[in-house]
């Protein structure tokens, strides 16, 4: 059996949290190795304009920003590996990690910045048509382009759904927004924008019964949950924007998490319940979930890890 690779600091994840942790860790001589995961750059890779990240007065494209983050981490010597960590063992003093190809590492410290992934409704047809590229998507910014001039539906009523409905309204003929309650969770300003858009129809108290179509979306069967009346919307694209789930499954056995899977850290710090394992970004934040807060928490995790390693005499 091959000897495990020794590492001072392994960072899992490549969103703003992971790259910021990498910038700080590499500048503190922690020789970090960063595993990008299956979606290098994280959620910002599927975002267009980022207008609320300080330092970009004119805004910036999500992928451009993440490319800048990566280059900055690389400049200070972070080793960036385009692979997934698929298994960990945090039961011993050294933290063990395995990549998807079976490569084993033994790390003095681990920073988790695995982020969160889109949630689905869980309907059979939704899943099938999402998997085969038949017109179901959880990312309007990625896939909206394919529905130019067509009619689409979008499920959800948070800021993501509002933002994506507006994005789609600029490309598509009609956008049907399916809201399960009689109010929206989105911020007031986003709600106003959605309500003002001429080609967005908000369907209140409306839930999806099924996504229709064999190989491609042909419509959505919806029900008004007050009147119980069912109706069919003729749409060619079906977008789901109902929130996210933290990517923390592989840590279940070892780390404390809440019922949704968000990692629990010591208030105001990045400590998990395992010494030497730190958490940052959306994997541990269900409240703010912003690029700038994720970046800030990545910085905290690297500083906490640095102090931990210094106290142990590792660096
Ligand atoms: P949220 O959790 O805020 O909203 C999820 C929405 O989906 C809710 O309206 C919820 O309905 C609805 N929903 C959940 N499950 C279902 C279901 N099974 N069927 C139908 N509808 C469902 O998630 P978001 O992704 O919108 O936002 C996450 C965070 O990110 C928020 O804090 C948000 O403010 C922030 N954000 C900020 C942005 C910005 O500042 N530019 C852009 C995007 C997000 P209900 O309300 O009934 O529970």
Short mmCIF file of C-alpha atoms and ligand atoms in Angstrom, two decimals, residues 52 120-121 155-161 163 178 180-181 183-186 206-207 241-244 286-290, ligand 1:
data_model
loop_
_atom_site.label_atom_id
_atom_site.label_comp_id
_atom_site.label_asym_id
_atom_site.label_seq_id
_atom_site.Cartn_x
_atom_site.Cartn_y
_atom_site.Cartn_z
CA UNK A 52 -21.92 43.53 -4.16
CA UNK A 120 -34.63 19.94 -6.19
CA UNK A 121 -38.34 19.33 -5.79
CA UNK A 155 -40.15 27.54 -8.82
CA UNK A 156 -39.22 29.47 -5.70
CA UNK A 157 -39.77 32.80 -4.03
CA UNK A 158 -36.45 33.70 -2.45
CA UNK A 159 -33.82 36.10 -3.74
CA UNK A 160 -32.37 33.43 -6.01
CA UNK A 161 -35.73 32.74 -7.65
CA UNK A 163 -32.97 37.10 -9.50
CA UNK A 178 -44.50 29.42 -9.04
CA UNK A 180 -46.10 28.14 -2.90
CA UNK A 181 -47.35 30.73 -0.38
CA UNK A 183 -46.04 35.98 -0.19
CA UNK A 184 -42.43 35.91 -1.28
CA UNK A 185 -39.39 35.46 0.89
CA UNK A 186 -37.20 37.57 -1.43
CA UNK A 206 -49.04 27.29 -6.48
CA UNK A 207 -47.16 24.01 -6.26
CA UNK A 241 -34.62 27.87 -7.45
CA UNK A 242 -35.65 26.69 -4.00
CA UNK A 243 -32.45 26.97 -2.04
CA UNK A 244 -29.36 24.94 -1.37
CA UNK A 286 -27.09 29.18 6.40
CA UNK A 287 -27.70 32.81 7.26
CA UNK A 288 -25.52 35.11 5.16
CA UNK A 289 -24.32 32.92 2.27
CA UNK A 290 -22.61 35.77 0.46
P1 LIG B 1 -34.16 30.72 0.25
O1 LIG B 1 -34.04 29.61 1.21
O2 LIG B 1 -34.06 32.12 0.72
O3 LIG B 1 -35.56 30.61 -0.52
C1 LIG B 1 -36.01 29.39 -1.03
C2 LIG B 1 -37.37 29.63 -1.66
O4 LIG B 1 -37.80 28.44 -2.26
C3 LIG B 1 -38.44 30.04 -0.65
O5 LIG B 1 -39.25 31.02 -1.21
C4 LIG B 1 -39.20 28.75 -0.42
O6 LIG B 1 -40.54 28.95 -0.14
C5 LIG B 1 -39.09 28.09 -1.77
N1 LIG B 1 -39.18 26.64 -1.68
C6 LIG B 1 -38.45 25.80 -0.91
N2 LIG B 1 -38.82 24.53 -1.12
C7 LIG B 1 -39.81 24.57 -2.02
C8 LIG B 1 -40.62 23.58 -2.62
N3 LIG B 1 -40.44 22.28 -2.36
N4 LIG B 1 -41.56 23.98 -3.51
C9 LIG B 1 -41.72 25.28 -3.79
N5 LIG B 1 -41.00 26.27 -3.26
C10 LIG B 1 -40.06 25.92 -2.37
O7 LIG B 1 -33.08 30.39 -0.89
P2 LIG B 1 -32.40 31.35 -1.95
O8 LIG B 1 -31.53 30.44 -2.73
O9 LIG B 1 -33.38 32.15 -2.68
O10 LIG B 1 -31.49 32.33 -1.11
C11 LIG B 1 -30.53 31.83 -0.20
C12 LIG B 1 -29.84 33.01 0.50
O11 LIG B 1 -29.01 33.72 -0.42
C13 LIG B 1 -30.81 34.03 1.05
O12 LIG B 1 -30.32 34.51 2.27
C14 LIG B 1 -30.83 35.11 0.01
O13 LIG B 1 -31.18 36.38 0.52
C15 LIG B 1 -29.37 35.10 -0.48
N6 LIG B 1 -29.28 35.58 -1.86
C16 LIG B 1 -28.88 36.86 -2.07
C17 LIG B 1 -28.76 37.36 -3.34
C18 LIG B 1 -28.28 38.76 -3.53
O14 LIG B 1 -28.13 39.46 -2.54
N7 LIG B 1 -28.02 39.20 -4.75
C19 LIG B 1 -29.08 36.55 -4.54
C20 LIG B 1 -29.52 35.22 -4.20
C21 LIG B 1 -29.62 34.77 -2.91
P3 LIG B 1 -41.06 29.50 1.29
O15 LIG B 1 -40.76 30.96 1.28
O16 LIG B 1 -42.51 29.18 1.23
O17 LIG B 1 -40.32 28.72 2.33
#
